[in-house]
Amino acid sequence: MLVTVQSKAHTVTGLHVGQDNVRRYFSKDIPVIELQLDHLSIQCRLDPAFWRDDPAIHDSRLCTWLEAKYMRRKEDHAPIPLVLIPAGNNAFRLQAFTVTGHTRVKTAPNSIAVA
């Protein structure tokens, strides 16, 4: 799924997932998900607003990683697109979005949470 980095000025505030992706890939029964960031794995709490009016993941460790990885070289304020790939039960791998002819994303079996 395509997601974007949320930021204000030069500070990352979260990872915008979007309402459609929330409904499709996330179960309301799961308050925590695992994010795989390169070789780092973190668990992020999903606020109740995630399913209502703020479809974004807010976690200080995630924000620090995103700032270090993407914001230092970003001069304009355009949203930074990333790909969040299901990687098991309530687990997702975050990686850069690239457009190279064919974009093929493989998902792990049973990787999509049932809503």
mmCIF file of N, CA and C in Angstrom:
data_model
loop_
_atom_site.group_PDB
_atom_site.id
_atom_site.type_symbol
_atom_site.label_atom_id
_atom_site.label_comp_id
_atom_site.label_asym_id
_atom_site.label_seq_id
_atom_site.Cartn_x
_atom_site.Cartn_y
_atom_site.Cartn_z
ATOM 1 N N MET A 1 0.844 -1.167 0.000
ATOM 2 C CA MET A 1 0.000 0.000 0.000
ATOM 3 C C MET A 1 0.891 1.233 0.000
ATOM 4 N N LEU A 2 0.456 2.247 -0.689
ATOM 5 C CA LEU A 2 1.197 3.497 -0.762
ATOM 6 C C LEU A 2 0.826 4.379 0.432
ATOM 7 N N VAL A 3 1.829 4.881 1.137
ATOM 8 C CA VAL A 3 1.646 5.755 2.287
ATOM 9 C C VAL A 3 2.558 6.963 2.115
ATOM 10 N N THR A 4 2.371 7.993 2.929
ATOM 11 C CA THR A 4 3.234 9.173 2.845
ATOM 12 C C THR A 4 3.694 9.603 4.230
ATOM 13 N N VAL A 5 4.832 10.263 4.245
ATOM 14 C CA VAL A 5 5.371 10.815 5.482
ATOM 15 C C VAL A 5 4.594 12.085 5.800
ATOM 16 N N GLN A 6 4.106 12.202 7.029
ATOM 17 C CA GLN A 6 3.425 13.413 7.490
ATOM 18 C C GLN A 6 4.468 14.301 8.154
ATOM 19 N N SER A 7 4.465 15.588 7.803
ATOM 20 C CA SER A 7 5.418 16.483 8.448
ATOM 21 C C SER A 7 4.851 17.890 8.554
ATOM 22 N N LYS A 8 5.378 18.618 9.529
ATOM 23 C CA LYS A 8 5.091 20.039 9.702
ATOM 24 C C LYS A 8 6.444 20.727 9.727
ATOM 25 N N ALA A 9 6.606 21.704 8.867
ATOM 26 C CA ALA A 9 7.903 22.379 8.713
ATOM 27 C C ALA A 9 8.943 21.321 8.371
ATOM 28 N N HIS A 10 9.925 21.116 9.214
ATOM 29 C CA HIS A 10 10.967 20.122 8.935
ATOM 30 C C HIS A 10 10.931 18.976 9.937
ATOM 31 N N THR A 11 9.781 18.778 10.591
ATOM 32 C CA THR A 11 9.649 17.740 11.607
ATOM 33 C C THR A 11 8.620 16.707 11.167
ATOM 34 N N VAL A 12 8.995 15.444 11.228
ATOM 35 C CA VAL A 12 8.078 14.363 10.886
ATOM 36 C C VAL A 12 7.106 14.164 12.042
ATOM 37 N N THR A 13 5.821 14.073 11.719
ATOM 38 C CA THR A 13 4.794 13.892 12.747
ATOM 39 C C THR A 13 4.119 12.521 12.675
ATOM 40 N N GLY A 14 4.326 11.783 11.585
ATOM 41 C CA GLY A 14 3.721 10.466 11.476
ATOM 42 C C GLY A 14 3.816 9.907 10.072
ATOM 43 N N LEU A 15 3.143 8.788 9.891
ATOM 44 C CA LEU A 15 3.085 8.114 8.606
ATOM 45 C C LEU A 15 1.620 8.038 8.208
ATOM 46 N N HIS A 16 1.225 8.799 7.184
ATOM 47 C CA HIS A 16 -0.169 8.844 6.749
ATOM 48 C C HIS A 16 -0.495 7.591 5.943
ATOM 49 N N VAL A 17 -1.455 6.819 6.440
ATOM 50 C CA VAL A 17 -1.842 5.555 5.814
ATOM 51 C C VAL A 17 -3.044 5.733 4.900
ATOM 52 N N GLY A 18 -4.001 6.562 5.299
ATOM 53 C CA GLY A 18 -5.204 6.791 4.498
ATOM 54 C C GLY A 18 -6.348 5.889 4.925
ATOM 55 N N GLN A 19 -7.572 6.422 4.821
ATOM 56 C CA GLN A 19 -8.772 5.710 5.262
ATOM 57 C C GLN A 19 -8.992 4.387 4.527
ATOM 58 N N ASP A 20 -8.808 4.385 3.205
ATOM 59 C CA ASP A 20 -9.030 3.154 2.439
ATOM 60 C C ASP A 20 -8.076 2.049 2.874
ATOM 61 N N ASN A 21 -6.804 2.382 3.072
ATOM 62 C CA ASN A 21 -5.822 1.391 3.514
ATOM 63 C C ASN A 21 -6.120 0.898 4.926
ATOM 64 N N VAL A 22 -6.572 1.795 5.785
ATOM 65 C CA VAL A 22 -6.923 1.399 7.151
ATOM 66 C C VAL A 22 -8.023 0.350 7.106
ATOM 67 N N ARG A 23 -9.071 0.601 6.349
ATOM 68 C CA ARG A 23 -10.183 -0.350 6.258
ATOM 69 C C ARG A 23 -9.749 -1.679 5.645
ATOM 70 N N ARG A 24 -8.848 -1.640 4.691
ATOM 71 C CA ARG A 24 -8.461 -2.853 3.973
ATOM 72 C C ARG A 24 -7.418 -3.698 4.707
ATOM 73 N N TYR A 25 -6.455 -3.069 5.354
ATOM 74 C CA TYR A 25 -5.303 -3.800 5.873
ATOM 75 C C TYR A 25 -5.194 -3.898 7.398
ATOM 76 N N PHE A 26 -6.035 -3.191 8.146
ATOM 77 C CA PHE A 26 -5.878 -3.148 9.590
ATOM 78 C C PHE A 26 -7.153 -3.582 10.293
ATOM 79 N N SER A 27 -6.995 -4.412 11.308
ATOM 80 C CA SER A 27 -8.130 -4.871 12.109
ATOM 81 C C SER A 27 -8.301 -3.962 13.318
ATOM 82 N N LYS A 28 -9.542 -3.588 13.602
ATOM 83 C CA LYS A 28 -9.825 -2.759 14.777
ATOM 84 C C LYS A 28 -9.525 -3.500 16.075
ATOM 85 N N ASP A 29 -9.420 -4.803 16.015
ATOM 86 C CA ASP A 29 -9.130 -5.611 17.206
ATOM 87 C C ASP A 29 -7.659 -5.578 17.601
ATOM 88 N N ILE A 30 -6.817 -5.044 16.746
ATOM 89 C CA ILE A 30 -5.378 -5.044 16.990
ATOM 90 C C ILE A 30 -4.917 -3.635 17.353
ATOM 91 N N PRO A 31 -4.508 -3.418 18.600
ATOM 92 C CA PRO A 31 -4.080 -2.076 19.018
ATOM 93 C C PRO A 31 -2.618 -1.766 18.698
ATOM 94 N N VAL A 32 -1.842 -2.801 18.316
ATOM 95 C CA VAL A 32 -0.406 -2.629 18.079
ATOM 96 C C VAL A 32 -0.025 -3.365 16.807
ATOM 97 N N ILE A 33 0.845 -2.731 16.004
ATOM 98 C CA ILE A 33 1.387 -3.398 14.818
ATOM 99 C C ILE A 33 2.908 -3.381 14.900
ATOM 100 N N GLU A 34 3.525 -4.260 14.157
ATOM 101 C CA GLU A 34 4.977 -4.294 14.070
ATOM 102 C C GLU A 34 5.387 -3.657 12.749
ATOM 103 N N LEU A 35 6.344 -2.742 12.810
ATOM 104 C CA LEU A 35 6.906 -2.137 11.599
ATOM 105 C C LEU A 35 8.348 -2.560 11.459
ATOM 106 N N GLN A 36 8.699 -3.018 10.268
ATOM 107 C CA GLN A 36 10.076 -3.390 9.960
ATOM 108 C C GLN A 36 10.688 -2.251 9.157
ATOM 109 N N LEU A 37 11.682 -1.609 9.749
ATOM 110 C CA LEU A 37 12.349 -0.457 9.156
ATOM 111 C C LEU A 37 13.803 -0.847 8.902
ATOM 112 N N ASP A 38 14.125 -1.222 7.678
ATOM 113 C CA ASP A 38 15.448 -1.767 7.369
ATOM 114 C C ASP A 38 15.692 -2.960 8.293
ATOM 115 N N HIS A 39 16.724 -2.884 9.135
ATOM 116 C CA HIS A 39 17.037 -3.985 10.052
ATOM 117 C C HIS A 39 16.440 -3.774 11.442
ATOM 118 N N LEU A 40 15.654 -2.746 11.592
ATOM 119 C CA LEU A 40 15.033 -2.409 12.866
ATOM 120 C C LEU A 40 13.573 -2.852 12.850
ATOM 121 N N SER A 41 13.110 -3.385 13.966
ATOM 122 C CA SER A 41 11.710 -3.779 14.100
ATOM 123 C C SER A 41 11.153 -3.101 15.340
ATOM 124 N N ILE A 42 10.039 -2.363 15.169
ATOM 125 C CA ILE A 42 9.413 -1.677 16.295
ATOM 126 C C ILE A 42 7.931 -2.013 16.341
ATOM 127 N N GLN A 43 7.363 -1.912 17.532
ATOM 128 C CA GLN A 43 5.922 -2.081 17.678
ATOM 129 C C GLN A 43 5.313 -0.703 17.910
ATOM 130 N N CYS A 44 4.283 -0.399 17.135
ATOM 131 C CA CYS A 44 3.633 0.905 17.204
ATOM 132 C C CYS A 44 2.186 0.734 17.648
ATOM 133 N N ARG A 45 1.782 1.559 18.587
ATOM 134 C CA ARG A 45 0.408 1.575 19.076
ATOM 135 C C ARG A 45 -0.457 2.342 18.071
ATOM 136 N N LEU A 46 -1.639 1.823 17.809
ATOM 137 C CA LEU A 46 -2.583 2.497 16.920
ATOM 138 C C LEU A 46 -3.631 3.194 17.779
ATOM 139 N N ASP A 47 -3.647 4.510 17.718
ATOM 140 C CA ASP A 47 -4.610 5.298 18.494
ATOM 141 C C ASP A 47 -6.030 5.059 17.985
ATOM 142 N N PRO A 48 -7.048 5.210 18.838
ATOM 143 C CA PRO A 48 -8.430 5.052 18.383
ATOM 144 C C PRO A 48 -8.772 5.963 17.200
ATOM 145 N N ALA A 49 -8.161 7.129 17.122
ATOM 146 C CA ALA A 49 -8.413 8.053 16.011
ATOM 147 C C ALA A 49 -7.922 7.500 14.675
ATOM 148 N N PHE A 50 -7.045 6.509 14.726
ATOM 149 C CA PHE A 50 -6.525 5.876 13.505
ATOM 150 C C PHE A 50 -7.663 5.361 12.632
ATOM 151 N N TRP A 51 -8.712 4.829 13.258
ATOM 152 C CA TRP A 51 -9.845 4.273 12.508
ATOM 153 C C TRP A 51 -10.925 5.310 12.236
ATOM 154 N N ARG A 52 -10.845 6.466 12.849
ATOM 155 C CA ARG A 52 -11.884 7.477 12.664
ATOM 156 C C ARG A 52 -11.422 8.598 11.736
ATOM 157 N N ASP A 53 -10.667 9.544 12.269
ATOM 158 C CA ASP A 53 -10.364 10.762 11.508
ATOM 159 C C ASP A 53 -8.881 11.065 11.347
ATOM 160 N N ASP A 54 -8.005 10.192 11.839
ATOM 161 C CA ASP A 54 -6.565 10.416 11.712
ATOM 162 C C ASP A 54 -5.885 9.120 11.302
ATOM 163 N N PRO A 55 -6.002 8.735 10.015
ATOM 164 C CA PRO A 55 -5.440 7.463 9.561
ATOM 165 C C PRO A 55 -3.911 7.542 9.406
ATOM 166 N N ALA A 56 -3.243 7.765 10.533
ATOM 167 C CA ALA A 56 -1.785 7.895 10.523
ATOM 168 C C ALA A 56 -1.200 7.158 11.718
ATOM 169 N N ILE A 57 0.040 6.711 11.561
ATOM 170 C CA ILE A 57 0.759 6.052 12.641
ATOM 171 C C ILE A 57 1.684 7.091 13.251
ATOM 172 N N HIS A 58 1.517 7.326 14.549
ATOM 173 C CA HIS A 58 2.331 8.307 15.266
ATOM 174 C C HIS A 58 3.173 7.566 16.304
ATOM 175 N N ASP A 59 4.466 7.552 16.109
ATOM 176 C CA ASP A 59 5.384 6.893 17.033
ATOM 177 C C ASP A 59 6.704 7.644 16.969
ATOM 178 N N SER A 60 7.254 8.018 18.110
ATOM 179 C CA SER A 60 8.478 8.832 18.115
ATOM 180 C C SER A 60 9.655 8.108 17.470
ATOM 181 N N ARG A 61 9.760 6.789 17.647
ATOM 182 C CA ARG A 61 10.863 6.031 17.028
ATOM 183 C C ARG A 61 10.727 6.015 15.512
ATOM 184 N N LEU A 62 9.510 5.828 15.031
ATOM 185 C CA LEU A 62 9.248 5.864 13.595
ATOM 186 C C LEU A 62 9.593 7.235 13.028
ATOM 187 N N CYS A 63 9.156 8.293 13.704
ATOM 188 C CA CYS A 63 9.425 9.659 13.240
ATOM 189 C C CYS A 63 10.924 9.945 13.189
ATOM 190 N N THR A 64 11.655 9.519 14.193
ATOM 191 C CA THR A 64 13.113 9.717 14.215
ATOM 192 C C THR A 64 13.762 8.985 13.049
ATOM 193 N N TRP A 65 13.331 7.750 12.793
ATOM 194 C CA TRP A 65 13.885 6.963 11.688
ATOM 195 C C TRP A 65 13.569 7.620 10.346
ATOM 196 N N LEU A 66 12.322 8.066 10.177
ATOM 197 C CA LEU A 66 11.928 8.720 8.921
ATOM 198 C C LEU A 66 12.713 10.012 8.694
ATOM 199 N N GLU A 67 12.897 10.800 9.746
ATOM 200 C CA GLU A 67 13.674 12.038 9.613
ATOM 201 C C GLU A 67 15.106 11.741 9.197
ATOM 202 N N ALA A 68 15.720 10.757 9.832
ATOM 203 C CA ALA A 68 17.105 10.410 9.518
ATOM 204 C C ALA A 68 17.236 9.847 8.105
ATOM 205 N N LYS A 69 16.281 9.077 7.690
ATOM 206 C CA LYS A 69 16.372 8.382 6.402
ATOM 207 C C LYS A 69 15.946 9.243 5.208
ATOM 208 N N TYR A 70 14.906 10.063 5.386
ATOM 209 C CA TYR A 70 14.319 10.743 4.240
ATOM 210 C C TYR A 70 14.304 12.269 4.303
ATOM 211 N N MET A 71 14.167 12.844 5.473
ATOM 212 C CA MET A 71 13.950 14.288 5.541
ATOM 213 C C MET A 71 15.222 15.112 5.369
ATOM 214 N N ARG A 72 16.356 14.600 5.719
ATOM 215 C CA ARG A 72 17.592 15.376 5.623
ATOM 216 C C ARG A 72 17.909 15.768 4.180
ATOM 217 N N ARG A 73 17.538 14.929 3.245
ATOM 218 C CA ARG A 73 17.832 15.230 1.840
ATOM 219 C C ARG A 73 16.631 15.797 1.090
ATOM 220 N N LYS A 74 15.552 16.031 1.783
ATOM 221 C CA LYS A 74 14.333 16.552 1.163
ATOM 222 C C LYS A 74 14.280 18.062 1.334
ATOM 223 N N GLU A 75 14.351 18.804 0.239
ATOM 224 C CA GLU A 75 14.371 20.259 0.326
ATOM 225 C C GLU A 75 12.988 20.877 0.141
ATOM 226 N N ASP A 76 12.151 20.299 -0.705
ATOM 227 C CA ASP A 76 10.804 20.857 -0.852
ATOM 228 C C ASP A 76 9.895 20.225 0.205
ATOM 229 N N HIS A 77 8.662 20.636 0.242
ATOM 230 C CA HIS A 77 7.744 20.136 1.256
ATOM 231 C C HIS A 77 6.721 19.156 0.684
ATOM 232 N N ALA A 78 7.007 18.582 -0.478
ATOM 233 C CA ALA A 78 6.095 17.616 -1.079
ATOM 234 C C ALA A 78 6.060 16.345 -0.234
ATOM 235 N N PRO A 79 4.898 15.682 -0.156
ATOM 236 C CA PRO A 79 4.817 14.437 0.608
ATOM 237 C C PRO A 79 5.788 13.396 0.058
ATOM 238 N N ILE A 80 6.401 12.649 0.934
ATOM 239 C CA ILE A 80 7.340 11.601 0.540
ATOM 240 C C ILE A 80 6.576 10.290 0.479
ATOM 241 N N PRO A 81 6.456 9.689 -0.718
ATOM 242 C CA PRO A 81 5.736 8.420 -0.821
ATOM 243 C C PRO A 81 6.616 7.243 -0.404
ATOM 244 N N LEU A 82 6.021 6.327 0.334
ATOM 245 C CA LEU A 82 6.680 5.095 0.756
ATOM 246 C C LEU A 82 5.709 3.946 0.531
ATOM 247 N N VAL A 83 6.199 2.732 0.632
ATOM 248 C CA VAL A 83 5.357 1.556 0.477
ATOM 249 C C VAL A 83 5.358 0.795 1.799
ATOM 250 N N LEU A 84 4.170 0.455 2.272
ATOM 251 C CA LEU A 84 3.994 -0.340 3.474
ATOM 252 C C LEU A 84 3.505 -1.707 3.008
ATOM 253 N N ILE A 85 4.342 -2.719 3.177
ATOM 254 C CA ILE A 85 4.062 -4.057 2.645
ATOM 255 C C ILE A 85 3.710 -5.013 3.784
ATOM 256 N N PRO A 86 2.540 -5.663 3.718
ATOM 257 C CA PRO A 86 2.212 -6.658 4.745
ATOM 258 C C PRO A 86 3.308 -7.724 4.813
ATOM 259 N N ALA A 87 3.736 -8.061 6.050
ATOM 260 C CA ALA A 87 4.846 -9.002 6.236
ATOM 261 C C ALA A 87 4.539 -10.006 7.340
ATOM 262 N N GLY A 88 3.295 -10.411 7.466
ATOM 263 C CA GLY A 88 2.897 -11.348 8.507
ATOM 264 C C GLY A 88 1.717 -10.791 9.275
ATOM 265 N N ASN A 89 1.301 -11.507 10.310
ATOM 266 C CA ASN A 89 0.162 -11.048 11.115
ATOM 267 C C ASN A 89 0.489 -9.733 11.791
ATOM 268 N N ASN A 90 -0.240 -8.695 11.420
ATOM 269 C CA ASN A 90 -0.099 -7.365 12.012
ATOM 270 C C ASN A 90 1.323 -6.829 11.930
ATOM 271 N N ALA A 91 2.039 -7.216 10.881
ATOM 272 C CA ALA A 91 3.405 -6.750 10.661
ATOM 273 C C ALA A 91 3.506 -6.188 9.245
ATOM 274 N N PHE A 92 4.295 -5.130 9.110
ATOM 275 C CA PHE A 92 4.453 -4.457 7.830
ATOM 276 C C PHE A 92 5.908 -4.040 7.652
ATOM 277 N N ARG A 93 6.378 -4.101 6.431
ATOM 278 C CA ARG A 93 7.723 -3.636 6.086
ATOM 279 C C ARG A 93 7.582 -2.302 5.360
ATOM 280 N N LEU A 94 8.334 -1.301 5.816
ATOM 281 C CA LEU A 94 8.295 0.032 5.219
ATOM 282 C C LEU A 94 9.515 0.205 4.345
ATOM 283 N N GLN A 95 9.291 0.629 3.105
ATOM 284 C CA GLN A 95 10.414 0.841 2.202
ATOM 285 C C GLN A 95 10.117 1.968 1.229
ATOM 286 N N ALA A 96 11.150 2.426 0.564
ATOM 287 C CA ALA A 96 11.023 3.525 -0.389
ATOM 288 C C ALA A 96 10.133 3.107 -1.556
ATOM 289 N N PHE A 97 9.409 4.058 -2.080
ATOM 290 C CA PHE A 97 8.576 3.839 -3.260
ATOM 291 C C PHE A 97 9.412 4.178 -4.480
ATOM 292 N N THR A 98 9.546 3.232 -5.377
ATOM 293 C CA THR A 98 10.297 3.478 -6.606
ATOM 294 C C THR A 98 9.437 3.126 -7.805
ATOM 295 N N VAL A 99 9.602 3.887 -8.853
ATOM 296 C CA VAL A 99 8.891 3.632 -10.095
ATOM 297 C C VAL A 99 9.941 3.208 -11.118
ATOM 298 N N THR A 100 9.918 1.914 -11.428
ATOM 299 C CA THR A 100 10.875 1.371 -12.395
ATOM 300 C C THR A 100 10.155 0.400 -13.319
ATOM 301 N N GLY A 101 9.443 0.935 -14.251
ATOM 302 C CA GLY A 101 8.741 0.080 -15.195
ATOM 303 C C GLY A 101 7.666 -0.745 -14.504
ATOM 304 N N HIS A 102 8.077 -1.866 -13.944
ATOM 305 C CA HIS A 102 7.141 -2.753 -13.248
ATOM 306 C C HIS A 102 7.408 -2.676 -11.757
ATOM 307 N N THR A 103 6.382 -2.394 -10.995
ATOM 308 C CA THR A 103 6.499 -2.421 -9.552
ATOM 309 C C THR A 103 5.760 -3.654 -9.079
ATOM 310 N N ARG A 104 6.491 -4.566 -8.493
ATOM 311 C CA ARG A 104 5.878 -5.806 -8.034
ATOM 312 C C ARG A 104 6.153 -5.950 -6.544
ATOM 313 N N VAL A 105 5.113 -6.113 -5.791
ATOM 314 C CA VAL A 105 5.234 -6.235 -4.349
ATOM 315 C C VAL A 105 4.715 -7.601 -3.958
ATOM 316 N N LYS A 106 5.550 -8.379 -3.288
ATOM 317 C CA LYS A 106 5.131 -9.687 -2.803
ATOM 318 C C LYS A 106 4.709 -9.555 -1.352
ATOM 319 N N THR A 107 3.640 -10.242 -0.987
ATOM 320 C CA THR A 107 3.196 -10.226 0.400
ATOM 321 C C THR A 107 3.322 -11.621 0.973
ATOM 322 N N ALA A 108 3.530 -11.682 2.266
ATOM 323 C CA ALA A 108 3.614 -12.962 2.940
ATOM 324 C C ALA A 108 2.231 -13.583 3.038
ATOM 325 N N PRO A 109 2.138 -14.922 3.031
ATOM 326 C CA PRO A 109 0.835 -15.556 3.190
ATOM 327 C C PRO A 109 0.198 -15.154 4.511
ATOM 328 N N ASN A 110 -1.120 -15.045 4.525
ATOM 329 C CA ASN A 110 -1.868 -14.663 5.741
ATOM 330 C C ASN A 110 -1.380 -13.357 6.318
ATOM 331 N N SER A 111 -0.990 -12.425 5.463
ATOM 332 C CA SER A 111 -0.381 -11.208 5.970
ATOM 333 C C SER A 111 -1.360 -10.065 6.164
ATOM 334 N N ILE A 112 -2.559 -10.180 5.668
ATOM 335 C CA ILE A 112 -3.501 -9.088 5.777
ATOM 336 C C ILE A 112 -4.435 -9.354 6.957
ATOM 337 N N ALA A 113 -4.497 -8.391 7.856
ATOM 338 C CA ALA A 113 -5.368 -8.536 9.022
ATOM 339 C C ALA A 113 -6.820 -8.497 8.565
ATOM 340 N N VAL A 114 -7.639 -9.291 9.166
ATOM 341 C CA VAL A 114 -9.044 -9.345 8.821
ATOM 342 C C VAL A 114 -9.800 -8.330 9.653
ATOM 343 N N ALA A 115 -10.579 -7.490 8.983
ATOM 344 C CA ALA A 115 -11.330 -6.443 9.698
ATOM 345 C C ALA A 115 -12.630 -6.981 10.215
#
